[in-house]
Amino acid sequence: MSSPQNRLARSFFERYTPDVARDLLGKLIVRRIDGVSLVGRIVETEAYRGFRDPASHAFKGKTSRNSVMFSRGGLAYVYFIYGSSFCLNATSEQEGKPGAVLIRALEPLSGIEEMMKNRGVEDAQELTNGPGKLTRALMIDSTLNGEDLVTSKRLYILNQQTPLSVGTSARIGVSKAKERHWRFYVQGNSFVSKRNA
DNA sequence: ATACTGATGGCCT
DNA sequence: GGCCATCAGTATA
């Protein structure tokens, strides 16, 4: 009854990364801080794999920065980029097989006032429509790197139906492997970071 | 509307 | 020293 609601299970994450990325669309990210829930619907993701994906952090092997990508699926991989932003990923595939899904945009659902405070903006459209923006809105930083999304009380993902119309494109901000259309987004959703990309 | 650019700092070679 | 899975400006139309 008070079982873990409809939280995503380990088996959801331990699959082929692009499938996990597509299926994460529509799911709800929950960030709990001091009893307050900040919730957003995932509307944009990108898949990154391992040794065969030149755009992936894991391409050149395991380092202290990317080590979480090499562990089992369902963990938070949080890294710092461009001297200013954190990016949130959910790890995929099984132990030893690197993979992660970058969460690129959310549609804010609850705790919007709190998110506005965290971001310092009033415009709801601008709250979580980018990977660095949503981590700031949800107060996600490197202290959550390695957090287990399957069991955590601070950060987890609830199941929801996958949207019917999903668009794909090359990944944003990467020059390599343009032929892999591993960016997935909810078509027509106004919180997607970049339209027509 | 699109295009470019500076800020910023940790990580890797 | 160079490279970023970015963001917020500024400029131009």
GROMACS .gro file of C-alpha atoms (C1' of nucleotides) in nm:
model
  223
    1MET     CA    1   0.000   0.000   0.000
    2SER     CA    2   0.261   0.251   0.101
    3SER     CA    3   0.495   0.064  -0.132
    4PRO     CA    4   0.723   0.277  -0.348
    5GLN     CA    5   0.426   0.420  -0.542
    6ASN     CA    6   0.493   0.378  -0.909
    7ARG     CA    7   0.860   0.453  -0.899
    8LEU     CA    8   1.072   0.329  -1.190
    9ALA     CA    9   1.248   0.002  -1.108
   10ARG     CA   10   1.604  -0.104  -1.175
   11SER     CA   11   1.496  -0.307  -1.477
   12PHE     CA   12   1.366   0.007  -1.647
   13PHE     CA   13   1.715   0.157  -1.650
   14GLU     CA   14   1.918  -0.154  -1.727
   15ARG     CA   15   1.842  -0.159  -2.100
   16TYR     CA   16   1.979  -0.023  -2.426
   17THR     CA   17   2.041   0.346  -2.356
   18PRO     CA   18   1.849   0.506  -2.647
   19ASP     CA   19   1.543   0.301  -2.546
   20VAL     CA   20   1.575   0.425  -2.189
   21ALA     CA   21   1.611   0.784  -2.314
   22ARG     CA   22   1.296   0.765  -2.526
   23ASP     CA   23   1.097   0.592  -2.252
   24LEU     CA   24   1.193   0.849  -1.989
   25LEU     CA   25   0.983   1.109  -2.174
   26GLY     CA   26   0.667   1.184  -1.980
   27LYS     CA   27   0.803   1.045  -1.651
   28LEU     CA   28   0.804   1.261  -1.338
   29ILE     CA   29   1.123   1.368  -1.164
   30VAL     CA   30   1.075   1.427  -0.793
   31ARG     CA   31   1.325   1.623  -0.586
   32ARG     CA   32   1.246   1.634  -0.213
   33ILE     CA   33   1.406   1.902   0.004
   34ASP     CA   34   1.304   1.940   0.367
   35GLY     CA   35   0.967   1.775   0.305
   36VAL     CA   36   0.893   1.991   0.000
   37SER     CA   37   0.850   1.821  -0.337
   38LEU     CA   38   0.970   1.980  -0.657
   39VAL     CA   39   0.820   1.791  -0.949
   40GLY     CA   40   0.868   1.814  -1.325
   41ARG     CA   41   0.769   1.609  -1.626
   42ILE     CA   42   1.058   1.500  -1.848
   43VAL     CA   43   1.013   1.643  -2.198
   44GLU     CA   44   1.362   1.616  -2.349
   45THR     CA   45   1.647   1.363  -2.312
   46GLU     CA   46   1.968   1.249  -2.481
   47ALA     CA   47   2.135   0.907  -2.484
   48TYR     CA   48   2.509   0.862  -2.432
   49ARG     CA   49   2.671   0.521  -2.452
   50GLY     CA   50   3.023   0.388  -2.405
   51PHE     CA   51   3.325   0.292  -2.606
   52ARG     CA   52   3.146   0.308  -2.943
   53ASP     CA   53   2.992   0.653  -2.888
   54PRO     CA   54   3.254   0.923  -2.951
   55ALA     CA   55   3.029   1.192  -2.800
   56SER     CA   56   3.013   1.015  -2.465
   57HIS     CA   57   3.219   1.102  -2.159
   58ALA     CA   58   3.283   0.728  -2.130
   59PHE     CA   59   3.435   0.696  -2.478
   60LYS     CA   60   3.795   0.716  -2.361
   61GLY     CA   61   3.751   0.494  -2.059
   62LYS     CA   62   3.681   0.527  -1.692
   63THR     CA   63   3.800   0.831  -1.498
   64SER     CA   64   3.709   0.973  -1.162
   65ARG     CA   65   3.469   1.215  -1.329
   66ASN     CA   66   3.271   0.960  -1.533
   67SER     CA   67   3.297   0.653  -1.311
   68VAL     CA   68   2.926   0.653  -1.224
   69MET     CA   69   2.849   0.594  -1.593
   70PHE     CA   70   3.017   0.255  -1.561
   71SER     CA   71   2.804   0.136  -1.272
   72ARG     CA   72   2.460  -0.023  -1.286
   73GLY     CA   73   2.153   0.152  -1.423
   74GLY     CA   74   1.931   0.378  -1.217
   75LEU     CA   75   2.190   0.602  -1.054
   76ALA     CA   76   2.218   0.979  -1.084
   77TYR     CA   77   2.526   1.090  -1.278
   78VAL     CA   78   2.577   1.460  -1.206
   79TYR     CA   79   2.868   1.653  -1.355
   80PHE     CA   80   2.983   2.015  -1.365
   81ILE     CA   81   3.027   2.177  -1.706
   82TYR     CA   82   3.141   2.512  -1.852
   83GLY     CA   83   3.232   2.644  -1.510
   84SER     CA   84   2.873   2.723  -1.427
   85SER     CA   85   2.623   2.443  -1.475
   86PHE     CA   86   2.543   2.098  -1.344
   87CYS     CA   87   2.390   1.835  -1.568
   88LEU     CA   88   2.170   1.550  -1.444
   89ASN     CA   89   2.178   1.205  -1.603
   90ALA     CA   90   2.023   0.871  -1.515
   91THR     CA   91   2.263   0.583  -1.571
   92SER     CA   92   2.157   0.299  -1.798
   93GLU     CA   93   2.275  -0.047  -1.904
   94GLN     CA   94   2.431  -0.293  -1.661
   95GLU     CA   95   2.727  -0.282  -1.430
   96GLY     CA   96   3.046  -0.237  -1.635
   97LYS     CA   97   2.861  -0.118  -1.948
   98PRO     CA   98   2.873   0.262  -1.961
   99GLY     CA   99   2.556   0.450  -2.043
  100ALA     CA  100   2.360   0.752  -1.927
  101VAL     CA  101   2.060   0.961  -2.025
  102LEU     CA  102   2.096   1.337  -1.999
  103ILE     CA  103   1.779   1.507  -1.876
  104ARG     CA  104   1.762   1.819  -2.093
  105ALA     CA  105   1.427   1.974  -2.006
  106LEU     CA  106   1.129   1.948  -1.773
  107GLU     CA  107   0.779   2.084  -1.765
  108PRO     CA  108   0.747   2.219  -1.410
  109LEU     CA  109   0.444   2.073  -1.229
  110SER     CA  110   0.469   2.150  -0.859
  111GLY     CA  111   0.692   2.349  -0.629
  112ILE     CA  112   0.702   2.616  -0.898
  113GLU     CA  113   0.737   2.901  -0.648
  114GLU     CA  114   1.039   2.728  -0.497
  115MET     CA  115   1.192   2.672  -0.842
  116MET     CA  116   1.152   3.042  -0.923
  117LYS     CA  117   1.343   3.129  -0.606
  118ASN     CA  118   1.621   2.884  -0.694
  119ARG     CA  119   1.650   3.019  -1.049
  120GLY     CA  120   1.595   3.385  -0.979
  121VAL     CA  121   1.344   3.419  -1.261
  122GLU     CA  122   0.966   3.470  -1.266
  123ASP     CA  123   0.895   3.333  -1.612
  124ALA     CA  124   0.774   2.973  -1.579
  125GLN     CA  125   0.879   2.903  -1.938
  126GLU     CA  126   1.241   2.972  -1.850
  127LEU     CA  127   1.250   2.766  -1.532
  128THR     CA  128   1.355   2.421  -1.651
  129ASN     CA  129   1.391   2.438  -2.032
  130GLY     CA  130   1.758   2.339  -2.040
  131PRO     CA  131   1.991   2.094  -1.864
  132GLY     CA  132   2.171   2.355  -1.655
  133LYS     CA  133   1.851   2.543  -1.577
  134LEU     CA  134   1.663   2.244  -1.442
  135THR     CA  135   1.942   2.138  -1.207
  136ARG     CA  136   1.948   2.487  -1.060
  137ALA     CA  137   1.569   2.492  -1.025
  138LEU     CA  138   1.573   2.154  -0.845
  139MET     CA  139   1.888   2.224  -0.642
  140ILE     CA  140   2.080   1.934  -0.792
  141ASP     CA  141   2.459   1.944  -0.767
  142SER     CA  142   2.751   1.705  -0.739
  143THR     CA  143   2.653   1.600  -0.388
  144LEU     CA  144   2.384   1.393  -0.564
  145ASN     CA  145   2.633   1.222  -0.796
  146GLY     CA  146   2.586   0.846  -0.755
  147GLU     CA  147   2.249   0.881  -0.579
  148ASP     CA  148   2.037   0.570  -0.637
  149LEU     CA  149   1.715   0.683  -0.806
  150VAL     CA  150   1.553   0.348  -0.730
  151THR     CA  151   1.578   0.389  -0.352
  152SER     CA  152   1.656   0.754  -0.277
  153LYS     CA  153   1.424   0.976  -0.075
  154ARG     CA  154   1.583   1.292  -0.217
  155LEU     CA  155   1.567   1.225  -0.591
  156TYR     CA  156   1.362   0.971  -0.786
  157ILE     CA  157   1.144   0.916  -1.093
  158LEU     CA  158   0.778   0.816  -1.106
  159ASN     CA  159   0.628   0.611  -1.387
  160GLN     CA  160   0.384   0.771  -1.631
  161GLN     CA  161   0.273   0.689  -1.979
  162THR     CA  162   0.517   0.769  -2.258
  163PRO     CA  163   0.387   1.049  -2.484
  164LEU     CA  164   0.251   0.949  -2.823
  165SER     CA  165   0.444   1.187  -3.044
  166VAL     CA  166   0.818   1.185  -2.989
  167GLY     CA  167   1.065   1.378  -3.203
  168THR     CA  168   1.432   1.293  -3.251
  169SER     CA  169   1.741   1.483  -3.363
  170ALA     CA  170   2.116   1.490  -3.330
  171ARG     CA  171   2.237   1.572  -2.981
  172ILE     CA  172   2.275   1.938  -2.890
  173GLY     CA  173   2.611   2.092  -2.811
  174VAL     CA  174   2.813   1.802  -2.948
  175SER     CA  175   3.004   1.800  -3.276
  176LYS     CA  176   3.073   1.428  -3.288
  177ALA     CA  177   2.854   1.140  -3.407
  178LYS     CA  178   2.594   1.368  -3.567
  179GLU     CA  179   2.451   1.067  -3.748
  180ARG     CA  180   2.316   0.930  -3.421
  181HIS     CA  181   1.980   1.088  -3.357
  182TRP     CA  182   1.984   1.019  -2.987
  183ARG     CA  183   1.801   1.329  -2.871
  184PHE     CA  184   1.436   1.266  -2.786
  185TYR     CA  185   1.169   1.524  -2.711
  186VAL     CA  186   0.795   1.556  -2.665
  187GLN     CA  187   0.670   1.708  -2.986
  188GLY     CA  188   0.488   2.038  -2.945
  189ASN     CA  189   0.584   2.083  -2.580
  190SER     CA  190   0.682   2.443  -2.508
  191PHE     CA  191   0.940   2.348  -2.244
  192VAL     CA  192   1.172   2.169  -2.488
  193SER     CA  193   1.503   2.357  -2.485
  194LYS     CA  194   1.542   2.418  -2.856
  195ARG     CA  195   1.267   2.395  -3.113
  196ASN     CA  196   1.336   2.275  -3.467
  197ALA     CA  197   1.678   2.129  -3.389
  198DA     C1'  198   1.339   3.583  -3.525
  199DT     C1'  199   1.857   3.396  -3.554
  200DA     C1'  200   2.373   3.447  -3.451
  201DC     C1'  201   2.737   3.510  -3.199
  202DT     C1'  202   3.017   3.571  -2.771
  203DG     C1'  203   3.210   3.610  -2.292
  204DA     C1'  204   3.204   3.404  -1.841
  205DT     C1'  205   3.346   3.032  -1.578
  206DG     C1'  206   3.613   2.627  -1.358
  207DG     C1'  207   3.710   2.136  -1.334
  208DC     C1'  208   3.909   1.773  -1.580
  209DC     C1'  209   4.229   1.554  -1.900
  210DT     C1'  210   4.662   1.541  -2.180
  211DG     C1'  211   4.666   2.463  -2.231
  212DG     C1'  212   4.262   2.310  -2.442
  213DC     C1'  213   3.831   2.136  -2.419
  214DC     C1'  214   3.382   2.119  -2.300
  215DA     C1'  215   2.653   1.708  -2.306
  216DT     C1'  216   2.570   2.564  -2.096
  217DC     C1'  217   2.363   3.012  -2.007
  218DA     C1'  218   2.261   3.495  -2.041
  219DG     C1'  219   2.336   3.844  -2.269
  220DT     C1'  220   2.397   4.149  -2.712
  221DA     C1'  221   2.364   4.255  -3.169
  222DT     C1'  222   2.151   4.246  -3.605
  223DA     C1'  223   1.713   4.206  -3.909
   0.00000   0.00000   0.00000
